[in-house]
Amino acid sequence: MSLILNKLVTSLFRLNLTPKVIPVKFIHNTAINKNDEGVPISKDRTTIIPVEISIKYLKSSAYKKTYGEYPVWKFYRRNYKGQIPPQKTRRTCIRSGVISTGNPCPICRDEYLILDYRNIDLIKQFISEHDGRILNYNYTGLCQKAYKDLRVAVTKAKEYGLLTYDVPFRYYDYSEWKN
């Protein structure tokens, strides 16, 4: 027992500890570029595109050639097994910066479509003309992450006054204030 304790004490109080060399790829995982691993550039979503470029893209001829005058979700069709579609759409289309599915949702498939409260032209495509509500993800085909980002963007746009909306009418019971 004393031999084990003696060995332990000498290893703890040793002055010349030899440093262990750790390769760089184990220290920082993002040091490796995803394109070097064989991921196609068309599926890579690690580059961050500013909102200003997304707004310019919505007004460009490339956008009009791709989508025409229709909303971005108009020609999207979900893939699913069987005859009845699942109740919810997939959780996310992009995992660790790469498109992980063969048929991503309308927002995730186009890298220049950024859901932000300043991108009003894109947000208006997902709002109903009749009652002003956000269109359901079953109707638009958005993944759950993109739908959550859409709800956040719509709420922020309404708070900043960039989107107009009707305030609900309040009904009061005036019999409570009669004499």
XYZ file of C-alpha atoms in Angstrom:
179
model
C 0.000 0.000 0.000
C 2.783 2.409 0.852
C 4.408 1.650 -2.479
C 1.265 2.774 -4.317
C 1.002 5.945 -2.212
C 4.668 6.720 -2.743
C 4.273 6.313 -6.522
C 1.185 8.551 -6.478
C 2.898 11.289 -4.464
C 5.983 11.295 -6.672
C 3.878 11.526 -9.805
C 1.936 14.476 -8.394
C 4.975 16.460 -7.262
C 7.177 15.746 -10.258
C 8.730 18.971 -11.569
C 9.435 17.978 -15.122
C 6.031 16.928 -16.445
C 6.203 15.953 -20.080
C 3.583 17.765 -22.141
C 1.344 15.609 -24.263
C 1.051 16.710 -27.879
C -2.583 16.856 -29.011
C -3.281 17.179 -32.740
C -5.050 20.378 -33.801
C -8.000 18.556 -35.342
C -8.964 17.202 -31.912
C -8.720 20.589 -30.202
C -11.030 22.555 -32.475
C -13.570 20.685 -34.561
C -14.418 23.609 -36.866
C -10.822 23.912 -38.085
C -11.657 21.385 -40.801
C -13.505 22.843 -43.767
C -16.621 20.874 -44.638
C -15.949 21.179 -48.364
C -12.681 19.274 -47.887
C -14.649 16.267 -46.631
C -16.539 15.816 -49.883
C -19.731 17.765 -49.176
C -21.037 19.390 -52.373
C -21.031 23.180 -52.356
C -24.735 23.188 -53.265
C -25.560 21.495 -49.939
C -23.172 23.568 -47.810
C -24.996 26.145 -45.651
C -22.152 27.309 -43.416
C -21.675 30.651 -45.192
C -23.720 33.422 -43.625
C -25.587 35.577 -46.120
C -26.628 39.071 -44.965
C -30.260 40.142 -45.044
C -29.492 42.961 -47.478
C -28.371 40.440 -50.107
C -31.553 38.432 -49.523
C -33.671 41.552 -50.061
C -31.789 42.320 -53.297
C -32.239 38.692 -54.393
C -36.029 38.964 -54.040
C -35.969 41.873 -56.509
C -33.534 40.261 -58.955
C -34.206 38.609 -62.287
C -32.804 35.287 -60.978
C -35.577 35.147 -58.356
C -38.235 36.008 -60.934
C -36.870 33.352 -63.284
C -36.938 30.714 -60.540
C -40.242 31.470 -58.805
C -42.051 33.841 -61.160
C -44.829 35.850 -59.533
C -45.750 33.006 -57.190
C -44.732 32.578 -53.544
C -41.652 30.461 -52.851
C -43.744 27.636 -51.375
C -46.224 27.394 -54.285
C -44.555 24.598 -56.277
C -43.053 22.751 -53.304
C -44.330 19.215 -52.715
C -43.444 17.220 -49.623
C -42.040 13.710 -49.891
C -43.582 11.146 -47.564
C -44.262 7.438 -47.448
C -47.794 6.234 -47.948
C -50.959 8.039 -48.925
C -51.477 10.201 -45.844
C -48.873 12.893 -45.099
C -47.480 13.060 -41.556
C -49.088 15.566 -39.180
C -45.905 17.574 -38.687
C -43.154 18.447 -41.104
C -39.555 17.470 -40.360
C -37.739 19.129 -37.475
C -35.006 20.726 -39.586
C -33.557 20.401 -43.067
C -30.044 21.591 -42.198
C -27.912 19.679 -39.702
C -24.379 20.837 -38.827
C -24.296 23.254 -41.752
C -25.234 20.724 -44.452
C -28.595 19.991 -46.066
C -29.386 16.589 -44.614
C -32.437 15.700 -46.663
C -33.116 15.059 -50.316
C -36.086 17.423 -50.475
C -35.532 20.443 -48.183
C -38.299 22.923 -47.387
C -38.746 26.080 -49.532
C -36.675 28.288 -47.208
C -33.830 25.828 -46.594
C -33.375 24.826 -50.242
C -32.560 28.365 -51.436
C -29.563 29.792 -49.602
C -30.509 33.390 -50.429
C -33.907 33.260 -48.716
C -33.290 34.590 -45.204
C -36.153 34.889 -42.729
C -35.619 38.195 -40.964
C -37.980 40.900 -39.754
C -36.475 43.365 -42.275
C -37.191 41.054 -45.231
C -40.841 42.055 -45.559
C -41.343 40.842 -49.138
C -40.467 37.290 -48.125
C -42.518 37.382 -44.914
C -45.630 38.608 -46.751
C -45.587 35.440 -48.866
C -46.332 33.399 -45.739
C -49.163 35.609 -44.420
C -52.751 35.029 -45.501
C -54.289 37.847 -47.555
C -57.739 37.256 -46.096
C -57.279 37.254 -42.337
C -53.623 38.211 -41.796
C -52.609 34.980 -40.067
C -49.421 33.051 -40.729
C -50.039 30.168 -43.122
C -49.696 26.737 -41.532
C -46.575 24.630 -42.073
C -48.700 21.840 -43.557
C -49.842 24.269 -46.250
C -46.456 25.883 -46.953
C -44.253 22.827 -46.325
C -41.777 24.617 -44.040
C -39.716 22.564 -41.614
C -40.305 23.207 -37.909
C -37.141 25.293 -37.502
C -37.975 27.539 -40.468
C -41.577 27.878 -39.244
C -40.352 28.969 -35.812
C -37.998 31.490 -37.447
C -40.932 32.737 -39.539
C -43.117 33.264 -36.461
C -40.304 35.147 -34.722
C -39.700 37.326 -37.802
C -43.414 38.147 -38.169
C -43.709 39.072 -34.486
C -40.624 41.301 -34.643
C -41.819 42.949 -37.868
C -45.169 43.749 -36.240
C -43.447 45.134 -33.141
C -41.152 47.345 -35.240
C -44.093 48.538 -37.328
C -42.878 47.075 -40.610
C -45.976 44.865 -41.006
C -49.464 46.262 -40.630
C -52.082 44.248 -38.818
C -55.587 44.740 -37.464
C -55.986 45.156 -33.749
C -58.868 42.982 -32.509
C -61.982 44.860 -31.456
C -62.723 44.781 -27.740
C -66.256 44.311 -26.553
C -67.166 45.906 -23.246
C -70.051 45.067 -20.975
C -71.460 48.531 -20.238
C -74.016 47.168 -17.791
C -71.285 47.062 -15.168
C -70.923 50.872 -15.247
C -74.624 51.802 -15.229
C -76.017 53.555 -12.154
